[in-house]
């Protein structure tokens, strides 16, 4: 079938390339000249594994093309997806762009076609959507069309696979009196074997938001539990293992650390709390999820501060800038907030990330940050190491050799990515979340520092969780 996808960002481009992979004829509409030129040359303007190969092969076989001409592309397509940004720089919902895109393409969609909103939108916008589309059609003297939602559940880093093999497809019906919109979307997803759920538009958008809010809640819960593990001298991974066999609980998305970042989870939590409050409705659980997420970053910075005896004038190696591995996305990246906090406390922060584009953008965003082009450069002479993104290349660094390169043998692991025993064996004082503070047996000063720090933080005599050299 002929498909148009308006907006070639993370969501739109994955949708366009994935649809071409299923054999649909796809036009991707992009208004930014630079991005359009890159796409026409087969270059993906951000890092997403496997996406480049799909774009290149379907550009070559003609199933995928890119254009800036939305009206022409929409006039030829049965389905016109709209996948543009709905959040502004201040992290507020912003529907100006999606309204403008709809105004541009909706009048040109064939009478037997459908418009499909793929962007995550605020519920009040969804409530107004059918009337808005109808208004645009009437003003152009055109008949009504089906107005649908099709929220995406893809994760950056595995977005192509998530699109091609989704665990479910959610179709939201905003206006579809004769069922044509549902039929077209079923045809679009014909190759998918997982359940296709047809919901009302409001149920569909709340299923999308609800999924992300629940995932954020799981992470903040894991972080709360990790703090209890530190309090009582317990090991978070073992605790989670002891819980996860219960099928009602499960073990995924419960990794403790510096918290969730990215373009979706953080702002969807804060915006939901704010929007509900504006309607006079309290959301205390989500407010706590947000608060815990902020606290994790502060705790991380405090730990580094404590372990080096004050970060002012110290050199801190920051490993990882992106909000998670296998992406170059810096949106709401915990590493950037942590870097700013360390800089504000007077530290020199020397950062490295394997993604060149992430390094470039981080440098542009935080002028005071020193960004270098190798991990070893960042680590040389560092007073402490802050691990902020669990890129595999950081996990497999030769830590025993790195102990001879750093000035202070202190590693604070914000992603619980390194093996505590191995780090202690390599000679490091090692701190992570919910796994106690580990110190090498032969570093008496480090033992004293870490013990004093833990006692002060916990307020009770400790010892058990100071796994000295074991
Ligand atoms: C998230 C959702 O996971 C997707 O299902 C959703 O489709 C997407 O948002 C969206 O709405 O578009 P994404 O933002 O790519 O996907 O990132 P996640 O994999 O969810 O990770 C978010 C953050 O949580 C990262 O900073 C990650 O490091 C952190 N995280 C994740 C943890 O701290 N602990 C965990 O156990 C898992």
Short mmCIF file of C-alpha atoms and ligand atoms in Angstrom, two decimals:
data_model
loop_
_atom_site.label_atom_id
_atom_site.label_comp_id
_atom_site.label_asym_id
_atom_site.label_seq_id
_atom_site.Cartn_x
_atom_site.Cartn_y
_atom_site.Cartn_z
CA UNK A 1 0.00 0.00 0.00
CA UNK A 2 1.04 3.64 -0.45
CA UNK A 3 2.04 5.31 2.78
CA UNK A 4 3.25 8.80 3.70
CA UNK A 5 5.09 9.55 6.92
CA UNK A 6 5.32 13.22 7.88
CA UNK A 7 8.39 13.96 10.03
CA UNK A 8 11.63 12.00 9.70
CA UNK A 9 12.88 12.03 13.28
CA UNK A 10 13.47 8.88 15.37
CA UNK A 11 9.83 7.77 15.23
CA UNK A 12 8.98 8.81 11.67
CA UNK A 13 12.09 7.48 9.98
CA UNK A 14 11.85 4.10 11.72
CA UNK A 15 8.17 3.93 10.68
CA UNK A 16 9.00 4.85 7.06
CA UNK A 17 11.95 2.46 6.72
CA UNK A 18 10.11 -0.36 8.54
CA UNK A 19 7.05 0.08 6.31
CA UNK A 20 9.28 -0.15 3.23
CA UNK A 21 10.78 -3.34 4.66
CA UNK A 22 7.24 -4.78 4.76
CA UNK A 23 6.86 -3.97 1.07
CA UNK A 24 4.82 -0.76 1.30
CA UNK A 25 5.57 2.17 -1.00
CA UNK A 26 6.65 4.95 1.32
CA UNK A 27 7.20 8.70 1.06
CA UNK A 28 8.98 10.26 4.00
CA UNK A 29 8.24 13.98 4.33
CA UNK A 30 10.93 16.16 5.91
CA UNK A 31 10.94 19.94 5.96
CA UNK A 32 14.50 20.51 7.23
CA UNK A 33 16.77 20.94 4.17
CA UNK A 34 19.87 19.52 5.81
CA UNK A 35 18.07 16.40 7.05
CA UNK A 36 16.33 15.89 3.70
CA UNK A 37 19.62 16.13 1.80
CA UNK A 38 21.24 13.59 4.12
CA UNK A 39 18.30 11.18 3.78
CA UNK A 40 18.23 11.47 -0.01
CA UNK A 41 21.91 10.51 0.02
CA UNK A 42 21.06 7.47 2.19
CA UNK A 43 22.52 8.95 5.38
CA UNK A 44 20.58 8.62 8.64
CA UNK A 45 21.02 11.86 10.61
CA UNK A 46 21.24 10.12 14.01
CA UNK A 47 22.56 6.85 15.36
CA UNK A 48 20.10 3.97 15.37
CA UNK A 49 21.38 0.42 14.81
CA UNK A 50 20.18 -1.27 11.57
CA UNK A 51 18.29 1.82 10.37
CA UNK A 52 20.99 2.94 7.90
CA UNK A 53 20.93 -0.43 6.13
CA UNK A 54 17.14 -0.34 5.75
CA UNK A 55 17.13 3.23 4.43
CA UNK A 56 19.92 2.52 1.97
CA UNK A 57 18.42 -0.68 0.58
CA UNK A 58 14.86 0.67 0.19
CA UNK A 59 16.04 3.93 -1.34
CA UNK A 60 17.90 1.79 -3.86
CA UNK A 61 14.92 -0.48 -4.65
CA UNK A 62 12.59 2.53 -4.86
CA UNK A 63 10.18 1.50 -2.09
CA UNK A 64 11.30 4.47 0.02
CA UNK A 65 11.68 8.07 -1.07
CA UNK A 66 12.00 11.37 0.72
CA UNK A 67 10.47 14.73 -0.14
CA UNK A 68 9.65 18.10 1.36
CA UNK A 69 6.32 18.15 -0.49
CA UNK A 70 3.80 16.92 2.10
CA UNK A 71 0.61 17.74 0.13
CA UNK A 72 1.68 15.76 -2.98
CA UNK A 73 2.88 12.81 -0.88
CA UNK A 74 -0.37 12.78 1.15
CA UNK A 75 -2.56 12.98 -1.97
CA UNK A 76 -1.09 9.70 -3.23
CA UNK A 77 -1.24 7.69 0.02
CA UNK A 78 -3.91 5.55 1.66
CA UNK A 79 -2.36 6.19 5.06
CA UNK A 80 -0.68 9.43 6.10
CA UNK A 81 1.16 9.05 9.41
CA UNK A 82 2.18 12.17 11.31
CA UNK A 83 5.22 11.73 13.55
CA UNK A 84 6.48 15.15 14.61
CA UNK A 85 7.67 16.53 17.95
CA UNK A 86 5.09 17.50 20.56
CA UNK A 87 7.35 18.78 23.35
CA UNK A 88 9.09 22.16 23.43
CA UNK A 89 12.51 23.12 24.77
CA UNK A 90 11.02 23.93 28.19
CA UNK A 91 9.66 20.37 28.41
CA UNK A 92 6.03 21.39 27.97
CA UNK A 93 3.58 19.76 25.58
CA UNK A 94 3.51 21.78 22.38
CA UNK A 95 0.99 21.01 19.64
CA UNK A 96 1.69 23.95 17.32
CA UNK A 97 3.92 21.87 15.04
CA UNK A 98 1.58 18.89 14.76
CA UNK A 99 -1.37 21.21 14.10
CA UNK A 100 0.61 22.92 11.32
CA UNK A 101 1.60 19.57 9.78
CA UNK A 102 -1.99 18.36 9.88
CA UNK A 103 -3.15 21.62 8.29
CA UNK A 104 -0.66 21.08 5.48
CA UNK A 105 -1.49 17.47 4.60
CA UNK A 106 -5.06 16.70 5.76
CA UNK A 107 -6.81 18.63 2.93
CA UNK A 108 -4.93 16.50 0.36
CA UNK A 109 -5.56 13.01 1.75
CA UNK A 110 -7.82 10.95 -0.57
CA UNK A 111 -11.43 10.59 0.59
CA UNK A 112 -10.93 6.85 1.15
CA UNK A 113 -7.66 7.41 3.06
CA UNK A 114 -6.87 8.01 6.71
CA UNK A 115 -4.70 10.32 8.78
CA UNK A 116 -2.82 8.54 11.57
CA UNK A 117 -1.27 10.41 14.49
CA UNK A 118 1.85 8.51 15.56
CA UNK A 119 3.32 11.23 17.80
CA UNK A 120 2.67 11.01 21.52
CA UNK A 121 0.22 13.84 22.22
CA UNK A 122 -1.41 15.34 25.29
CA UNK A 123 -4.85 13.85 26.04
CA UNK A 124 -6.62 17.20 25.57
CA UNK A 125 -5.27 17.44 22.03
CA UNK A 126 -6.56 13.94 21.27
CA UNK A 127 -10.01 15.01 22.49
CA UNK A 128 -9.99 17.87 19.94
CA UNK A 129 -8.39 15.93 17.07
CA UNK A 130 -11.50 14.67 15.16
CA UNK A 131 -13.08 18.13 15.14
CA UNK A 132 -9.80 19.74 14.05
CA UNK A 133 -9.35 17.32 11.12
CA UNK A 134 -13.01 17.71 10.13
CA UNK A 135 -12.60 21.49 10.13
CA UNK A 136 -9.55 21.24 7.82
CA UNK A 137 -11.42 18.94 5.44
CA UNK A 138 -14.54 21.13 5.39
CA UNK A 139 -12.50 24.29 4.75
CA UNK A 140 -10.94 22.55 1.72
CA UNK A 141 -14.36 21.39 0.50
CA UNK A 142 -13.39 17.75 1.02
CA UNK A 143 -15.29 14.80 2.49
CA UNK A 144 -14.54 13.43 5.97
CA UNK A 145 -11.69 10.95 6.41
CA UNK A 146 -10.84 8.41 9.09
CA UNK A 147 -8.84 9.92 11.97
CA UNK A 148 -6.69 7.36 13.74
CA UNK A 149 -3.98 7.04 16.37
CA UNK A 150 -1.17 4.52 16.29
CA UNK A 151 1.19 5.12 19.22
CA UNK A 152 4.65 3.63 18.98
CA UNK A 153 6.39 1.57 21.63
CA UNK A 154 9.89 1.46 20.14
CA UNK A 155 13.04 2.01 22.20
CA UNK A 156 16.03 3.91 20.90
CA UNK A 157 18.86 1.50 20.22
CA UNK A 158 16.49 -1.35 19.24
CA UNK A 159 13.85 0.70 17.41
CA UNK A 160 14.02 -1.18 14.09
CA UNK A 161 13.54 -4.56 15.71
CA UNK A 162 10.84 -3.17 18.02
CA UNK A 163 8.99 -1.82 14.97
CA UNK A 164 9.28 -4.96 12.85
CA UNK A 165 8.48 -7.33 15.72
CA UNK A 166 6.29 -5.37 18.13
CA UNK A 167 4.89 -7.04 21.25
CA UNK A 168 1.55 -5.41 20.41
CA UNK A 169 0.07 -2.91 17.97
CA UNK A 170 -2.32 -0.32 19.39
CA UNK A 171 -4.80 1.31 17.04
CA UNK A 172 -6.77 4.24 18.42
CA UNK A 173 -10.03 5.26 16.77
CA UNK A 174 -10.65 9.02 16.88
CA UNK A 175 -13.20 9.05 14.04
CA UNK A 176 -13.85 6.05 11.81
CA UNK A 177 -17.59 5.65 11.20
CA UNK A 178 -17.31 3.01 8.47
CA UNK A 179 -14.26 1.16 9.85
CA UNK A 180 -12.02 2.07 6.90
CA UNK A 181 -9.26 3.46 9.10
CA UNK A 182 -9.04 0.26 11.15
CA UNK A 183 -9.06 -1.85 7.97
CA UNK A 184 -6.22 0.20 6.43
CA UNK A 185 -4.11 -0.05 9.57
CA UNK A 186 -4.72 -3.80 9.79
CA UNK A 187 -3.53 -4.07 6.18
CA UNK A 188 -0.47 -1.96 7.04
CA UNK A 189 0.41 -4.34 9.91
CA UNK A 190 -0.54 -7.53 7.99
CA UNK A 191 2.88 -9.10 8.59
CA UNK A 192 2.81 -8.63 12.36
CA UNK A 193 1.91 -11.72 14.36
CA UNK A 194 1.44 -10.11 17.76
CA UNK A 195 -1.95 -8.84 19.01
CA UNK A 196 -3.51 -5.85 17.26
CA UNK A 197 -5.66 -3.96 19.75
CA UNK A 198 -8.35 -1.55 18.61
CA UNK A 199 -9.10 1.03 21.31
CA UNK A 200 -10.74 4.41 21.52
CA UNK A 201 -8.31 7.25 20.76
CA UNK A 202 -8.22 8.34 24.42
CA UNK A 203 -7.62 4.78 25.63
CA UNK A 204 -4.84 4.41 23.05
CA UNK A 205 -3.00 7.57 24.11
CA UNK A 206 -3.37 6.69 27.79
CA UNK A 207 -2.05 3.18 27.01
CA UNK A 208 0.99 4.85 25.44
CA UNK A 209 1.51 7.28 28.30
CA UNK A 210 0.60 4.64 30.89
CA UNK A 211 3.27 2.26 29.55
CA UNK A 212 6.00 4.91 29.87
CA UNK A 213 4.77 6.10 33.28
CA UNK A 214 4.83 2.52 34.54
CA UNK A 215 8.34 1.94 33.18
CA UNK A 216 9.52 5.13 34.91
CA UNK A 217 7.83 3.97 38.12
CA UNK A 218 9.64 0.63 37.93
CA UNK A 219 13.01 2.38 37.67
CA UNK A 220 12.29 4.75 40.57
CA UNK A 221 11.05 1.79 42.60
CA UNK A 222 14.29 -0.08 41.88
CA UNK A 223 16.23 3.01 42.96
CA UNK A 224 14.24 3.29 46.19
CA UNK A 225 14.88 -0.38 46.88
CA UNK A 226 18.59 0.07 46.09
CA UNK A 227 18.79 2.83 48.72
CA UNK A 228 17.26 0.39 51.24
CA UNK A 229 19.84 -2.21 50.16
CA UNK A 230 22.61 0.30 50.91
CA UNK A 231 20.99 1.09 54.26
CA UNK A 232 20.81 -2.54 55.35
CA UNK A 233 23.94 -3.85 53.61
CA UNK A 234 22.16 -5.90 50.99
CA UNK A 235 22.74 -6.54 47.26
CA UNK A 236 20.11 -5.12 44.88
CA UNK A 237 20.65 -7.63 42.07
CA UNK A 238 20.20 -10.56 44.46
CA UNK A 239 17.13 -8.91 45.96
CA UNK A 240 15.57 -8.37 42.51
CA UNK A 241 16.43 -11.96 41.61
CA UNK A 242 14.62 -13.08 44.72
CA UNK A 243 11.53 -11.13 43.64
CA UNK A 244 11.56 -11.64 39.88
CA UNK A 245 10.50 -15.28 39.76
CA UNK A 246 7.05 -14.17 40.83
CA UNK A 247 5.35 -13.75 37.44
CA UNK A 248 3.33 -10.85 38.85
CA UNK A 249 6.58 -8.95 39.37
CA UNK A 250 9.16 -9.98 36.75
CA UNK A 251 12.72 -8.72 36.69
CA UNK A 252 12.98 -6.35 33.74
CA UNK A 253 13.48 -2.59 33.87
CA UNK A 254 14.52 -2.71 37.52
CA UNK A 255 18.16 -1.71 37.11
CA UNK A 256 19.17 0.79 39.76
CA UNK A 257 21.47 3.73 39.06
CA UNK A 258 21.38 7.40 38.17
CA UNK A 259 17.85 7.14 36.82
CA UNK A 260 15.99 7.49 33.58
CA UNK A 261 16.72 10.01 30.85
CA UNK A 262 15.81 10.32 27.18
CA UNK A 263 13.16 12.08 25.17
CA UNK A 264 10.19 10.18 26.59
CA UNK A 265 10.19 8.98 30.19
CA UNK A 266 11.38 12.09 32.09
CA UNK A 267 9.20 14.67 30.40
CA UNK A 268 6.15 12.43 30.21
CA UNK A 269 6.30 11.99 33.99
CA UNK A 270 6.75 15.70 34.71
CA UNK A 271 4.18 16.81 32.14
CA UNK A 272 1.59 14.34 33.41
CA UNK A 273 2.04 15.58 36.98
CA UNK A 274 1.83 19.20 35.84
CA UNK A 275 -1.15 18.79 33.49
CA UNK A 276 -3.11 16.82 36.06
CA UNK A 277 -2.35 19.48 38.70
CA UNK A 278 -3.61 22.16 36.31
CA UNK A 279 -6.89 20.23 36.19
CA UNK A 280 -6.95 20.14 40.02
CA UNK A 281 -5.91 16.49 40.16
CA UNK A 282 -3.14 15.16 42.40
CA UNK A 283 -0.69 12.44 41.18
CA UNK A 284 1.46 11.75 44.28
CA UNK A 285 2.96 8.49 43.00
CA UNK A 286 4.22 10.06 39.78
CA UNK A 287 5.48 13.11 41.68
CA UNK A 288 7.55 10.71 43.83
CA UNK A 289 8.83 8.89 40.71
CA UNK A 290 10.07 12.25 39.43
CA UNK A 291 11.57 13.21 42.80
CA UNK A 292 13.45 9.92 43.16
CA UNK A 293 14.82 10.29 39.64
CA UNK A 294 16.27 13.69 40.54
CA UNK A 295 17.58 12.40 43.88
CA UNK A 296 19.59 9.65 42.15
CA UNK A 297 21.68 12.22 40.29
CA UNK A 298 22.24 14.28 43.44
CA UNK A 299 23.23 11.15 45.39
CA UNK A 300 25.69 10.23 42.66
CA UNK A 301 27.34 13.65 42.71
CA UNK A 302 27.39 13.68 46.55
CA UNK A 303 29.12 10.30 46.54
CA UNK A 304 31.87 11.49 44.25
CA UNK A 305 32.19 14.62 46.38
CA UNK A 306 32.51 12.55 49.57
CA UNK A 307 34.95 10.02 48.14
CA UNK A 308 37.38 12.61 46.77
CA UNK A 309 37.03 14.85 49.82
CA UNK A 310 35.32 17.67 47.87
CA UNK A 311 35.26 17.87 44.08
CA UNK A 312 36.36 21.50 43.87
CA UNK A 313 39.64 21.60 41.98
CA UNK A 314 39.50 17.86 41.27
CA UNK A 315 39.54 16.21 37.87
CA UNK A 316 36.59 13.89 37.32
CA UNK A 317 36.51 11.50 34.35
CA UNK A 318 32.96 11.18 33.06
CA UNK A 319 32.42 8.01 31.02
CA UNK A 320 29.32 8.28 28.85
CA UNK A 321 27.22 11.23 27.72
CA UNK A 322 24.21 9.67 25.98
CA UNK A 323 21.08 8.82 28.00
CA UNK A 324 21.72 5.13 27.36
CA UNK A 325 24.07 3.05 25.19
CA UNK A 326 23.58 2.44 21.43
CA UNK A 327 22.18 5.89 20.74
CA UNK A 328 23.74 9.32 20.23
CA UNK A 329 20.77 11.02 21.86
CA UNK A 330 21.58 13.52 24.62
CA UNK A 331 18.00 14.54 25.41
CA UNK A 332 17.55 14.65 29.21
CA UNK A 333 20.74 12.62 29.53
CA UNK A 334 21.56 12.16 33.25
CA UNK A 335 25.27 12.49 32.36
CA UNK A 336 24.80 16.10 31.25
CA UNK A 337 22.96 17.09 34.41
CA UNK A 338 25.62 15.35 36.50
CA UNK A 339 28.40 17.09 34.56
CA UNK A 340 26.75 20.46 35.21
CA UNK A 341 26.39 19.74 38.94
CA UNK A 342 30.05 18.70 39.22
CA UNK A 343 31.16 21.79 37.29
CA UNK A 344 29.02 23.99 39.55
CA UNK A 345 30.85 22.51 42.54
CA UNK A 346 34.19 23.52 41.03
CA UNK A 347 35.34 20.24 39.47
CA UNK A 348 37.09 19.88 36.14
CA UNK A 349 35.01 17.36 34.21
CA UNK A 350 36.69 15.46 31.39
CA UNK A 351 34.13 13.48 29.41
CA UNK A 352 34.21 10.80 26.76
CA UNK A 353 31.46 9.02 24.84
CA UNK A 354 31.95 6.54 22.00
CA UNK A 355 29.54 8.55 19.80
CA UNK A 356 31.35 11.35 18.01
CA UNK A 357 28.10 13.27 17.42
CA UNK A 358 27.25 13.05 21.13
CA UNK A 359 30.67 14.45 22.01
CA UNK A 360 30.21 17.33 19.59
CA UNK A 361 26.72 18.17 20.84
CA UNK A 362 27.69 17.88 24.52
CA UNK A 363 30.58 20.27 23.93
CA UNK A 364 28.17 22.74 22.31
CA UNK A 365 25.63 22.40 25.14
CA UNK A 366 28.04 22.70 28.09
CA UNK A 367 30.93 24.99 27.23
CA UNK A 368 32.73 24.34 30.53
CA UNK A 369 32.86 20.61 29.85
CA UNK A 370 36.14 19.19 28.54
CA UNK A 371 35.28 16.54 25.96
CA UNK A 372 38.06 14.26 24.78
CA UNK A 373 38.22 11.64 22.07
CA UNK A 374 39.20 8.52 24.00
CA UNK A 375 38.37 6.92 27.32
CA UNK A 376 42.03 6.74 28.25
CA UNK A 377 42.43 10.49 27.74
CA UNK A 378 39.51 11.11 30.09
CA UNK A 379 40.89 8.67 32.68
CA UNK A 380 44.49 9.90 32.72
CA UNK A 381 45.20 11.71 36.02
CA UNK A 382 41.53 11.62 37.06
CA UNK A 383 40.88 11.96 40.79
CA UNK A 384 37.72 9.87 40.36
CA UNK A 385 35.84 8.10 37.60
CA UNK A 386 32.10 8.62 37.12
CA UNK A 387 30.47 5.99 34.92
CA UNK A 388 27.27 7.49 33.55
CA UNK A 389 26.39 5.36 30.48
CA UNK A 390 26.95 1.61 30.38
CA UNK A 391 28.53 1.43 26.94
CA UNK A 392 30.02 -2.08 26.52
CA UNK A 393 33.46 -0.58 25.82
CA UNK A 394 33.52 0.91 29.33
CA UNK A 395 32.56 -2.37 30.96
CA UNK A 396 35.40 -4.17 29.19
CA UNK A 397 38.09 -1.55 29.87
CA UNK A 398 41.30 -3.08 31.33
CA UNK A 399 40.58 -1.68 34.77
CA UNK A 400 43.67 -3.16 36.44
CA UNK A 401 45.84 -1.21 33.99
CA UNK A 402 43.69 1.88 34.36
CA UNK A 403 44.46 1.86 38.08
CA UNK A 404 47.96 2.88 37.02
CA UNK A 405 46.72 5.77 34.87
CA UNK A 406 44.30 7.53 37.21
CA UNK A 407 45.41 9.74 40.09
CA UNK A 408 42.65 8.62 42.47
CA UNK A 409 41.52 5.00 42.39
CA UNK A 410 37.84 5.76 42.86
CA UNK A 411 35.06 4.58 40.54
CA UNK A 412 31.46 5.63 41.10
CA UNK A 413 29.31 3.48 38.84
CA UNK A 414 26.02 5.17 38.00
CA UNK A 415 24.68 2.20 36.06
CA UNK A 416 25.68 -0.79 38.24
CA UNK A 417 27.49 -1.95 35.13
CA UNK A 418 30.84 -3.06 36.53
CA UNK A 419 31.64 -6.10 38.63
CA UNK A 420 32.28 -4.87 42.21
CA UNK A 421 34.65 -7.73 43.05
CA UNK A 422 36.68 -7.23 39.88
CA UNK A 423 36.92 -3.48 40.52
CA UNK A 424 38.18 -4.04 44.07
CA UNK A 425 40.66 -6.61 42.76
CA UNK A 426 41.83 -4.01 40.24
CA UNK A 427 42.60 -1.73 43.20
CA UNK A 428 39.65 0.66 43.12
CA UNK A 429 37.36 2.03 45.77
CA UNK A 430 34.10 1.18 44.09
CA UNK A 431 30.67 2.62 44.73
CA UNK A 432 27.42 1.81 42.95
CA UNK A 433 23.70 1.70 43.82
CA UNK A 434 22.36 -0.89 46.25
CA UNK A 435 25.57 -2.90 46.31
CA UNK A 436 27.41 -1.26 49.21
CA UNK A 437 30.71 0.54 48.93
CA UNK A 438 33.63 -1.71 48.09
CA UNK A 439 37.21 -0.92 48.98
CA UNK A 440 40.46 -2.74 48.24
CA UNK A 441 41.92 -4.58 51.23
CA UNK A 442 45.33 -2.93 50.95
CA UNK A 443 44.12 0.65 50.81
CA UNK A 444 43.68 1.58 54.44
CA UNK A 445 43.05 5.23 53.82
CA UNK A 446 40.39 4.38 51.31
CA UNK A 447 38.79 1.97 53.78
CA UNK A 448 38.68 4.70 56.42
CA UNK A 449 37.23 7.25 54.05
CA UNK A 450 34.59 4.93 52.75
CA UNK A 451 33.66 3.68 56.24
CA UNK A 452 33.36 7.22 57.60
CA UNK A 453 31.29 8.22 54.61
CA UNK A 454 28.97 5.26 54.89
CA UNK A 455 28.54 5.76 58.66
CA UNK A 456 27.67 9.39 58.18
CA UNK A 457 25.17 8.58 55.44
CA UNK A 458 23.53 5.62 57.14
CA UNK A 459 23.69 6.97 60.67
CA UNK A 460 24.22 3.51 62.19
CA UNK A 461 27.39 1.47 62.63
CA UNK A 462 28.05 -0.51 59.52
CA UNK A 463 30.55 -3.06 58.46
CA UNK A 464 28.70 -5.83 56.73
CA UNK A 465 28.18 -3.92 53.53
CA UNK A 466 31.80 -2.79 53.47
CA UNK A 467 32.92 -5.91 51.69
CA UNK A 468 36.57 -5.21 52.39
CA UNK A 469 38.53 -7.14 49.86
CA UNK A 470 36.08 -10.02 49.55
C1 LIG B 1 11.06 4.61 26.13
C2 LIG B 1 10.23 3.34 26.31
O1 LIG B 1 11.02 2.31 26.89
C3 LIG B 1 9.67 2.85 24.97
O2 LIG B 1 8.84 1.71 25.17
C4 LIG B 1 8.86 4.00 24.34
O3 LIG B 1 8.32 3.61 23.08
C5 LIG B 1 9.75 5.20 24.16
O4 LIG B 1 10.27 5.59 25.46
C6 LIG B 1 8.94 6.32 23.57
O5 LIG B 1 7.96 6.75 24.19
O6 LIG B 1 9.16 6.68 22.41
P1 LIG B 1 13.58 5.12 25.33
O7 LIG B 1 13.31 6.55 25.66
O8 LIG B 1 14.24 4.79 24.03
O9 LIG B 1 12.20 4.27 25.34
O10 LIG B 1 14.51 4.56 26.48
P2 LIG B 1 14.42 3.39 27.59
O11 LIG B 1 15.05 2.17 27.08
O12 LIG B 1 13.04 3.30 28.11
O13 LIG B 1 15.37 3.99 28.72
C7 LIG B 1 15.03 5.21 29.39
C8 LIG B 1 16.01 5.50 30.49
O14 LIG B 1 15.81 4.62 31.60
C9 LIG B 1 17.48 5.38 30.11
O15 LIG B 1 18.17 6.51 30.61
C10 LIG B 1 17.93 4.10 30.79
O16 LIG B 1 19.30 4.10 31.13
C11 LIG B 1 17.06 4.12 32.05
N1 LIG B 1 16.84 2.78 32.64
C12 LIG B 1 16.24 1.80 31.93
C13 LIG B 1 17.20 2.55 33.96
O17 LIG B 1 17.73 3.45 34.65
N2 LIG B 1 16.95 1.32 34.52
C14 LIG B 1 16.37 0.31 33.82
O18 LIG B 1 16.17 -0.79 34.40
C15 LIG B 1 16.01 0.56 32.50
#
